[in-house]
Amino acid sequence: VSTQSTWGPFLIGLLRLTMSSESIKRRVILLPGNGCKNVRRCNWYQYAFDELNKNGFEAVLEDMPDPNKARESIWLPFIIDTLKADKNSILIGHSSGAEAIMRLLENHQVYGVILVSACHTDLGIENERISGYYNRPWQWEKIKSNTNWIIQFGAEDDPFLPYSEQSH
């Protein structure tokens, strides 16, 4: 989904489908890619935040510490301790935010996950390597078992990630 005008309604509809039988108001935490010093002005994050809140979700969108390197050792504690991700949260992660979610799921439970432009290697990029997400094998079974559902979005024409990375 490439434009904000289609992304918002699509996202809301998707979340409503995943929760159609629930009466609980879920908290949705948006996790950006690296390089966003002001997440409200980057990509589609503010738009998604506004749409989620308008449609009855409790959306959370905060600037991340260490925004350029997105180091796992800094981001995961921030997601748990400051953003308060827990077993009732839905996490939406883009790029480095998606990788942070996957590593988080190796040891923590959340309700549901949407991954946008996720990858599983550092792509040979030094800044990605030092983030710490790629220095060990992914625990795919743990990742899957610590959430009720995972939805992943990738695009064949993504200018930064080969589709083979996103479809792994």
Coordinates of N, CA, C and O in Angstrom, one line a residue:
V1 N 0.9 -1.2 0.0 CA 0.0 0.0 0.0 C 0.9 1.2 0.0 O 1.7 1.4 0.9
S2 N 0.8 2.1 -1.0 CA 1.8 3.1 -1.2 C 1.4 4.5 -0.8 O 2.3 5.3 -0.6
T3 N 0.2 4.8 -0.6 CA -0.2 6.2 -0.3 C -0.9 6.3 1.0 O -1.6 5.4 1.4
Q4 N -0.8 7.5 1.7 CA -1.4 7.7 2.9 C -2.9 7.6 2.8 O -3.6 7.1 3.7
S5 N -3.5 8.0 1.7 CA -4.9 8.0 1.5 C -5.5 6.5 1.5 O -6.6 6.3 1.9
T6 N -4.7 5.6 1.1 CA -5.1 4.2 1.1 C -4.6 3.5 2.3 O -5.2 2.6 2.8
W7 N -3.5 3.9 2.8 CA -2.9 3.2 4.0 C -3.7 3.3 5.2 O -4.0 2.3 5.9
G8 N -4.2 4.5 5.6 CA -5.0 4.7 6.8 C -6.2 3.8 6.8 O -6.4 3.0 7.8
P9 N -7.2 3.9 5.9 CA -8.4 3.1 5.9 C -8.0 1.6 5.9 O -8.7 0.8 6.5
F10 N -7.0 1.2 5.1 CA -6.6 -0.2 5.0 C -6.2 -0.7 6.4 O -6.6 -1.7 6.9
L11 N -5.3 0.1 7.1 CA -4.8 -0.3 8.4 C -5.9 -0.4 9.4 O -6.0 -1.4 10.1
I12 N -6.8 0.6 9.4 CA -7.9 0.5 10.4 C -8.8 -0.7 10.1 O -9.2 -1.4 11.0
G13 N -9.1 -0.9 8.8 CA -10.0 -2.1 8.5 C -9.3 -3.4 8.9 O -9.9 -4.3 9.4
L14 N -8.0 -3.5 8.7 CA -7.2 -4.7 9.0 C -7.3 -4.9 10.5 O -7.5 -6.0 11.0
L15 N -7.0 -3.9 11.3 CA -7.1 -4.0 12.8 C -8.5 -4.3 13.3 O -8.6 -5.2 14.2
R16 N -9.5 -3.8 12.7 CA -10.8 -4.1 13.1 C -11.1 -5.6 12.8 O -11.8 -6.2 13.6
L17 N -10.7 -6.1 11.7 CA -10.9 -7.5 11.4 C -10.2 -8.4 12.4 O -10.8 -9.4 12.8
T18 N -9.0 -8.1 12.8 CA -8.3 -8.9 13.7 C -8.9 -8.9 15.1 O -8.6 -9.8 15.9
M19 N -9.7 -7.9 15.4 CA -10.3 -7.7 16.7 C -11.8 -7.7 16.7 O -12.4 -7.2 17.7
S20 N -12.4 -8.2 15.7 CA -13.9 -8.0 15.5 C -14.7 -8.5 16.7 O -15.8 -8.0 16.9
S21 N -14.2 -9.5 17.4 CA -15.1 -10.1 18.4 C -14.7 -9.5 19.8 O -15.2 -10.0 20.8
E22 N -13.8 -8.6 19.9 CA -13.3 -8.1 21.2 C -14.0 -6.7 21.5 O -14.3 -5.9 20.7
S23 N -14.1 -6.5 22.8 CA -14.7 -5.3 23.3 C -13.6 -4.4 23.9 O -13.8 -3.2 24.2
I24 N -12.4 -5.0 24.1 CA -11.3 -4.2 24.7 C -10.7 -3.2 23.8 O -10.6 -3.5 22.6
K25 N -10.3 -2.1 24.3 CA -9.6 -1.1 23.5 C -8.1 -1.4 23.5 O -7.5 -1.3 24.6
R26 N -7.6 -1.7 22.4 CA -6.2 -2.1 22.3 C -5.3 -0.9 22.1 O -5.6 0.0 21.4
R27 N -4.1 -1.0 22.8 CA -3.1 0.0 22.6 C -2.2 -0.4 21.4 O -1.8 -1.5 21.3
V28 N -2.0 0.5 20.5 CA -1.3 0.3 19.3 C 0.0 1.2 19.3 O -0.1 2.4 19.3
I29 N 1.1 0.5 19.3 CA 2.4 1.3 19.4 C 3.1 1.3 18.1 O 3.3 0.2 17.5
L30 N 3.4 2.4 17.5 CA 4.0 2.6 16.2 C 5.5 2.8 16.5 O 6.0 3.6 17.2
L31 N 6.3 1.9 15.8 CA 7.8 2.0 15.9 C 8.4 2.3 14.6 O 8.2 1.5 13.6
P32 N 9.1 3.4 14.5 CA 9.6 3.9 13.2 C 10.9 3.2 12.7 O 11.5 2.4 13.5
G33 N 11.3 3.5 11.5 CA 12.6 3.1 11.0 C 13.6 4.0 11.6 O 13.3 5.1 12.2
N34 N 14.9 3.6 11.4 CA 16.0 4.5 11.9 C 16.1 5.8 11.1 O 15.5 5.9 10.0
G35 N 16.7 6.8 11.6 CA 16.9 8.0 10.9 C 15.8 9.1 11.2 O 15.9 10.2 10.7
C36 N 14.8 8.7 11.9 CA 13.7 9.6 12.2 C 13.9 10.3 13.6 O 13.6 9.7 14.6
K37 N 14.4 11.5 13.5 CA 14.6 12.3 14.8 C 13.2 12.8 15.3 O 13.0 12.9 16.5
N38 N 12.4 13.2 14.4 CA 11.0 13.7 14.8 C 10.0 12.8 14.1 O 9.7 13.0 12.9
V39 N 9.6 11.7 14.7 CA 8.7 10.7 14.1 C 7.4 11.2 13.5 O 6.9 10.7 12.6
R40 N 7.0 12.3 14.1 CA 5.7 12.9 13.6 C 5.8 13.5 12.3 O 4.8 13.8 11.6
R41 N 7.1 13.8 11.8 CA 7.3 14.4 10.5 C 7.9 13.4 9.6 O 8.3 13.8 8.5
C42 N 8.0 12.1 9.9 CA 8.7 11.1 9.1 C 7.6 10.2 8.5 O 6.7 9.7 9.2
N43 N 7.8 9.9 7.2 CA 7.0 8.9 6.5 C 5.5 9.0 6.8 O 5.0 10.1 6.8
W44 N 4.8 8.0 7.1 CA 3.4 7.9 7.3 C 3.0 7.8 8.8 O 1.8 7.6 9.1
Y45 N 4.0 7.9 9.7 CA 3.7 7.6 11.1 C 2.6 8.5 11.8 O 1.8 8.0 12.5
Q46 N 2.7 9.8 11.5 CA 1.7 10.7 12.1 C 0.3 10.5 11.6 O -0.6 10.5 12.3
Y47 N 0.3 10.2 10.3 CA -1.0 9.9 9.6 C -1.6 8.7 10.3 O -2.8 8.6 10.6
A48 N -0.8 7.6 10.4 CA -1.3 6.4 11.0 C -1.8 6.6 12.4 O -2.8 6.1 12.9
F49 N -1.0 7.3 13.2 CA -1.3 7.7 14.6 C -2.7 8.4 14.7 O -3.5 8.0 15.5
D50 N -2.8 9.4 13.8 CA -4.1 10.1 13.8 C -5.3 9.3 13.4 O -6.3 9.3 14.1
E51 N -5.1 8.4 12.4 CA -6.2 7.5 12.0 C -6.6 6.5 13.0 O -7.7 6.2 13.3
L52 N -5.6 6.0 13.7 CA -5.8 5.0 14.7 C -6.6 5.6 15.9 O -7.6 5.1 16.4
N53 N -6.2 6.8 16.3 CA -6.9 7.5 17.4 C -8.3 7.9 17.0 O -9.2 7.8 17.8
K54 N -8.5 8.3 15.8 CA -9.8 8.7 15.3 C -10.8 7.5 15.3 O -12.0 7.7 15.4
N55 N -10.2 6.4 15.2 CA -11.0 5.2 15.0 C -11.1 4.3 16.2 O -11.3 3.1 16.2
G56 N -10.8 4.9 17.4 CA -11.1 4.2 18.7 C -9.9 3.4 19.2 O -10.1 2.7 20.2
F57 N -8.8 3.5 18.6 CA -7.6 2.8 19.2 C -6.8 3.8 20.1 O -6.9 5.0 19.9
E58 N -6.0 3.3 21.0 CA -5.1 4.1 21.8 C -3.8 4.0 21.1 O -3.0 3.1 21.4
A59 N -3.5 4.9 20.2 CA -2.2 4.9 19.5 C -1.1 5.6 20.3 O -1.3 6.6 21.0
V60 N 0.1 5.1 20.2 CA 1.3 5.6 20.8 C 2.4 5.8 19.7 O 2.7 4.9 19.0
L61 N 2.9 7.1 19.7 CA 3.9 7.4 18.7 C 4.9 8.3 19.4 O 4.5 9.5 19.7
E62 N 6.1 7.9 19.7 CA 7.1 8.7 20.4 C 8.4 8.7 19.6 O 8.8 7.7 19.0
D63 N 9.2 9.7 19.8 CA 10.5 9.7 19.2 C 11.3 8.7 20.0 O 11.2 8.5 21.2
M64 N 12.1 8.0 19.2 CA 12.9 6.9 19.8 C 14.3 7.4 20.2 O 14.9 8.3 19.6
P65 N 14.9 6.8 21.3 CA 16.2 7.2 21.6 C 17.2 6.5 20.6 O 16.8 5.6 19.9
D66 N 18.3 7.1 20.4 CA 19.3 6.6 19.4 C 18.6 6.4 18.0 O 18.7 5.3 17.4
P67 N 18.0 7.4 17.5 CA 17.2 7.3 16.3 C 18.0 6.9 15.0 O 17.5 6.3 14.1
N68 N 19.3 7.3 14.9 CA 20.0 7.0 13.7 C 20.6 5.6 13.7 O 20.6 5.0 12.6
K69 N 21.0 5.0 14.8 CA 21.6 3.7 14.8 C 20.5 2.6 15.2 O 20.7 1.5 14.9
A70 N 19.5 3.0 15.9 CA 18.4 2.1 16.3 C 18.9 0.9 17.0 O 18.4 -0.2 16.8
R71 N 19.9 1.0 17.9 CA 20.5 -0.1 18.6 C 19.5 -0.9 19.4 O 18.7 -0.3 20.2
E72 N 19.5 -2.2 19.3 CA 18.7 -3.1 20.0 C 18.8 -2.9 21.5 O 17.8 -2.9 22.2
S73 N 20.0 -2.7 22.0 CA 20.2 -2.6 23.4 C 19.6 -1.3 24.0 O 19.4 -1.3 25.2
I74 N 19.2 -0.4 23.2 CA 18.6 0.8 23.6 C 17.1 0.8 23.3 O 16.2 1.1 24.1
W75 N 16.7 0.3 22.1 CA 15.3 0.3 21.7 C 14.5 -0.7 22.4 O 13.4 -0.3 22.8
L76 N 14.9 -1.9 22.7 CA 14.1 -2.9 23.3 C 13.7 -2.5 24.7 O 12.5 -2.5 25.1
P77 N 14.6 -2.0 25.6 CA 14.2 -1.5 26.9 C 13.2 -0.3 26.8 O 12.3 -0.2 27.6
F78 N 13.4 0.5 25.9 CA 12.6 1.7 25.7 C 11.1 1.2 25.3 O 10.1 1.8 25.8
I79 N 11.0 0.3 24.4 CA 9.7 -0.3 24.0 C 9.0 -0.9 25.2 O 7.8 -0.7 25.4
I80 N 9.7 -1.6 26.0 CA 9.1 -2.3 27.2 C 8.8 -1.3 28.3 O 7.7 -1.2 28.8
D81 N 9.9 -0.6 28.7 CA 9.8 0.3 29.9 C 9.1 1.6 29.7 O 8.4 2.1 30.6
T82 N 9.3 2.2 28.6 CA 8.7 3.6 28.4 C 7.4 3.5 27.6 O 6.5 4.2 28.0
L83 N 7.4 2.8 26.5 CA 6.2 2.7 25.7 C 5.2 1.7 26.2 O 4.1 1.7 25.8
K84 N 5.7 0.9 27.2 CA 4.8 -0.1 27.9 C 4.2 -1.1 27.0 O 3.0 -1.5 27.2
A85 N 5.0 -1.7 26.1 CA 4.5 -2.8 25.3 C 4.3 -4.0 26.2 O 5.1 -4.3 27.0
D86 N 3.1 -4.7 26.1 CA 2.9 -5.8 26.9 C 2.0 -6.8 26.1 O 1.7 -6.6 24.9
K87 N 1.5 -7.8 26.8 CA 0.7 -8.9 26.1 C -0.6 -8.4 25.5 O -1.2 -9.2 24.7
N88 N -1.0 -7.2 25.8 CA -2.3 -6.7 25.2 C -2.0 -5.7 24.2 O -3.0 -5.1 23.6
S89 N -0.8 -5.4 23.8 CA -0.4 -4.4 22.9 C -0.4 -4.9 21.4 O 0.0 -6.1 21.2
I90 N -0.7 -4.0 20.5 CA -0.4 -4.3 19.1 C 0.7 -3.4 18.7 O 0.8 -2.2 19.0
L91 N 1.7 -4.0 18.0 CA 2.9 -3.2 17.6 C 2.9 -3.2 16.1 O 2.8 -4.2 15.4
I92 N 3.2 -2.0 15.6 CA 3.4 -1.7 14.1 C 4.8 -1.2 14.0 O 5.1 -0.1 14.5
G93 N 5.6 -1.9 13.3 CA 7.0 -1.5 13.1 C 7.4 -1.4 11.6 O 7.0 -2.2 10.8
H94 N 8.1 -0.3 11.3 CA 8.6 -0.1 10.0 C 10.1 -0.2 10.0 O 10.7 0.5 10.8
S95 N 10.6 -0.9 9.0 CA 12.1 -1.0 8.9 C 12.8 -1.4 10.2 O 12.5 -2.5 10.7
S96 N 13.6 -0.6 10.7 CA 14.3 -0.9 12.0 C 13.3 -1.2 13.1 O 13.5 -2.0 14.0
G97 N 12.1 -0.5 13.1 CA 11.1 -0.8 14.0 C 10.5 -2.2 13.9 O 10.2 -2.9 14.9
A98 N 10.5 -2.7 12.7 CA 10.1 -4.1 12.5 C 11.1 -5.1 13.0 O 10.7 -6.1 13.7
E99 N 12.4 -4.8 12.8 CA 13.4 -5.7 13.4 C 13.4 -5.7 14.9 O 13.5 -6.7 15.5
A100 N 13.2 -4.5 15.5 CA 13.1 -4.4 16.9 C 11.9 -5.3 17.4 O 12.1 -6.0 18.4
I101 N 10.8 -5.2 16.7 CA 9.6 -6.1 17.2 C 10.0 -7.5 17.1 O 9.7 -8.3 18.0
M102 N 10.6 -8.0 16.0 CA 11.0 -9.4 15.9 C 11.9 -9.8 17.0 O 11.7 -10.9 17.6
R103 N 12.9 -9.0 17.3 CA 13.8 -9.4 18.5 C 13.0 -9.4 19.8 O 13.2 -10.2 20.7
L104 N 12.2 -8.4 20.0 CA 11.4 -8.3 21.2 C 10.5 -9.6 21.4 O 10.4 -10.1 22.5
L105 N 10.0 -10.0 20.3 CA 9.1 -11.2 20.4 C 9.8 -12.5 20.7 O 9.2 -13.5 21.1
E106 N 11.1 -12.5 20.6 CA 11.9 -13.7 21.0 C 11.8 -13.9 22.5 O 11.9 -15.1 23.0
N107 N 11.4 -12.9 23.3 CA 11.4 -13.0 24.8 C 10.2 -12.4 25.4 O 10.0 -12.5 26.6
H108 N 9.3 -11.7 24.7 CA 8.2 -11.0 25.2 C 6.9 -11.3 24.4 O 7.0 -11.4 23.2
Q109 N 5.8 -11.3 25.1 CA 4.5 -11.5 24.4 C 3.8 -10.2 24.1 O 3.9 -9.3 24.9
V110 N 3.2 -10.1 22.9 CA 2.4 -9.0 22.6 C 1.1 -9.6 21.9 O 1.1 -10.8 21.5
Y111 N 0.1 -8.8 21.8 CA -1.2 -9.3 21.2 C -1.1 -9.5 19.7 O -1.4 -10.6 19.2
G112 N -0.6 -8.6 19.0 CA -0.5 -8.7 17.5 C 0.6 -7.8 17.0 O 1.0 -6.9 17.6
V113 N 1.0 -8.1 15.7 CA 2.1 -7.4 15.1 C 1.8 -7.1 13.6 O 1.4 -8.0 12.9
I114 N 2.2 -5.9 13.2 CA 2.2 -5.6 11.8 C 3.7 -5.1 11.5 O 4.2 -4.2 12.1
L115 N 4.3 -5.8 10.5 CA 5.7 -5.5 10.1 C 5.6 -4.9 8.7 O 5.0 -5.4 7.8
V116 N 6.3 -3.7 8.6 CA 6.3 -3.0 7.3 C 7.8 -2.9 6.9 O 8.6 -2.4 7.6
S117 N 8.1 -3.5 5.7 CA 9.5 -3.4 5.2 C 10.5 -4.0 6.2 O 11.5 -3.4 6.6
A118 N 10.2 -5.2 6.7 CA 11.1 -5.9 7.6 C 12.2 -6.6 6.8 O 12.0 -7.0 5.7
C119 N 13.4 -6.8 7.4 CA 14.4 -7.6 6.8 C 15.1 -8.5 7.9 O 14.8 -8.3 9.1
H120 N 15.9 -9.4 7.4 CA 16.5 -10.3 8.4 C 18.0 -10.4 8.3 O 18.6 -11.1 9.1
T121 N 18.6 -9.6 7.5 CA 20.1 -9.4 7.4 C 20.4 -8.0 7.5 O 19.6 -7.1 7.3
D122 N 21.7 -7.7 7.7 CA 22.1 -6.3 7.8 C 22.4 -5.7 6.4 O 22.8 -4.6 6.2
L123 N 22.2 -6.5 5.3 CA 22.3 -6.1 3.9 C 23.7 -5.6 3.6 O 23.9 -4.9 2.6
G124 N 24.7 -5.9 4.4 CA 26.0 -5.5 4.2 C 26.3 -4.0 4.5 O 27.3 -3.4 4.2
I125 N 25.3 -3.4 5.3 CA 25.4 -2.0 5.6 C 25.9 -1.9 7.1 O 25.3 -2.4 8.0
E126 N 27.0 -1.1 7.2 CA 27.6 -1.0 8.6 C 26.7 -0.5 9.6 O 26.6 -1.0 10.7
N127 N 25.9 0.6 9.3 CA 25.0 1.1 10.3 C 23.9 0.1 10.7 O 23.5 0.1 11.9
E128 N 23.5 -0.7 9.8 CA 22.5 -1.8 10.2 C 23.2 -2.8 11.0 O 22.7 -3.3 12.0
R129 N 24.5 -3.2 10.7 CA 25.2 -4.2 11.5 C 25.3 -3.8 12.9 O 25.1 -4.6 13.8
I130 N 25.7 -2.5 13.2 CA 25.9 -2.1 14.6 C 24.7 -2.0 15.4 O 24.7 -1.8 16.6
S131 N 23.5 -2.1 14.7 CA 22.2 -2.0 15.5 C 22.1 -3.2 16.5 O 21.4 -3.1 17.5
G132 N 22.7 -4.3 16.1 CA 22.7 -5.5 17.0 C 21.6 -6.5 16.7 O 21.6 -7.5 17.3
Y133 N 20.8 -6.2 15.7 CA 19.7 -7.1 15.4 C 20.1 -8.3 14.7 O 19.4 -9.4 14.7
Y134 N 21.2 -8.3 14.0 CA 21.6 -9.3 13.0 C 22.8 -10.1 13.4 O 23.3 -10.9 12.6
N135 N 23.2 -10.0 14.7 CA 24.4 -10.7 15.1 C 24.2 -12.1 15.6 O 25.2 -12.7 16.1
R136 N 23.0 -12.7 15.4 CA 22.7 -14.0 15.8 C 21.5 -14.6 15.1 O 20.8 -13.8 14.5
P137 N 21.3 -15.9 15.1 CA 20.2 -16.4 14.3 C 18.8 -15.9 14.9 O 18.7 -15.7 16.1
W138 N 17.9 -15.7 14.0 CA 16.5 -15.3 14.4 C 15.8 -16.6 15.0 O 16.0 -17.7 14.5
Q139 N 15.1 -16.4 16.1 CA 14.4 -17.5 16.7 C 12.9 -17.4 16.2 O 12.0 -17.0 16.9
W140 N 12.7 -17.9 15.0 CA 11.4 -17.7 14.3 C 10.3 -18.4 15.1 O 9.2 -17.8 15.1
E141 N 10.5 -19.5 15.6 CA 9.4 -20.2 16.3 C 9.0 -19.4 17.6 O 7.8 -19.3 17.9
K142 N 10.0 -18.9 18.3 CA 9.6 -18.1 19.5 C 8.9 -16.8 19.1 O 8.0 -16.4 19.7
I143 N 9.4 -16.2 18.0 CA 8.7 -15.0 17.5 C 7.3 -15.3 17.2 O 6.4 -14.5 17.6
K144 N 7.0 -16.3 16.5 CA 5.6 -16.7 16.1 C 4.8 -17.1 17.4 O 3.6 -16.7 17.4
S145 N 5.4 -17.7 18.3 CA 4.6 -18.2 19.5 C 4.3 -17.1 20.5 O 3.4 -17.3 21.3
N146 N 5.0 -16.0 20.4 CA 4.8 -14.9 21.4 C 3.8 -13.8 20.9 O 3.7 -12.7 21.5
T147 N 3.0 -14.1 19.9 CA 1.9 -13.2 19.5 C 0.8 -14.0 18.8 O 1.0 -15.1 18.4
N148 N -0.4 -13.4 18.8 CA -1.5 -14.1 18.3 C -1.5 -14.1 16.7 O -2.0 -15.0 16.1
W149 N -1.0 -13.0 16.2 CA -0.9 -12.9 14.7 C 0.2 -12.0 14.3 O 0.6 -11.1 15.1
I150 N 0.7 -12.2 13.1 CA 1.7 -11.3 12.5 C 1.3 -11.1 11.0 O 0.9 -12.0 10.3
I151 N 1.2 -9.8 10.7 CA 0.9 -9.4 9.3 C 2.2 -8.7 8.8 O 2.7 -7.8 9.5
Q152 N 2.6 -9.0 7.6 CA 3.8 -8.4 7.1 C 3.6 -7.8 5.7 O 2.9 -8.4 4.9
F153 N 4.1 -6.6 5.5 CA 4.0 -5.9 4.3 C 5.3 -5.7 3.7 O 6.3 -5.3 4.4
G154 N 5.5 -5.9 2.4 CA 6.7 -5.6 1.7 C 6.3 -5.3 0.3 O 5.2 -5.5 -0.2
A155 N 7.2 -4.6 -0.4 CA 7.0 -4.2 -1.8 C 8.1 -4.6 -2.7 O 9.3 -4.4 -2.3
E156 N 7.8 -5.1 -3.9 CA 8.8 -5.4 -4.8 C 9.6 -4.2 -5.3 O 10.7 -4.4 -5.7
D157 N 9.0 -3.0 -5.2 CA 9.7 -1.9 -5.7 C 10.2 -1.0 -4.6 O 10.5 0.2 -4.7
D158 N 10.4 -1.6 -3.4 CA 11.0 -0.9 -2.3 C 12.4 -0.4 -2.7 O 13.2 -1.3 -3.1
P159 N 12.7 0.9 -2.6 CA 14.1 1.3 -3.0 C 15.2 1.0 -2.1 O 16.4 1.1 -2.5
F160 N 14.9 0.5 -0.9 CA 15.9 0.3 0.1 C 16.1 -1.2 0.4 O 17.2 -1.6 0.8
L161 N 15.1 -2.0 0.3 CA 15.2 -3.4 0.6 C 14.8 -4.3 -0.6 O 13.7 -4.2 -1.1
P162 N 15.6 -5.3 -0.9 CA 15.3 -6.2 -1.9 C 14.0 -7.0 -1.4 O 13.9 -7.3 -0.2
Y163 N 13.2 -7.4 -2.3 CA 12.0 -8.1 -1.9 C 12.3 -9.5 -1.3 O 11.6 -9.9 -0.4
S164 N 13.4 -10.1 -1.7 CA 13.8 -11.3 -1.1 C 14.1 -11.2 0.4 O 13.9 -12.1 1.1
E165 N 14.6 -10.0 0.8 CA 14.7 -9.8 2.2 C 13.4 -9.7 3.0 O 13.3 -10.2 4.1
Q166 N 12.5 -9.1 2.4 CA 11.2 -8.9 3.0 C 10.3 -10.1 3.0 O 9.4 -10.2 3.8
S167 N 10.5 -11.0 2.1 CA 9.7 -12.2 1.9 C 10.3 -13.4 2.5 O 9.8 -14.5 2.4
H168 N 11.3 -13.3 3.3 CA 12.0 -14.4 3.9 C 11.1 -15.2 4.9 O 10.4 -14.6 5.6

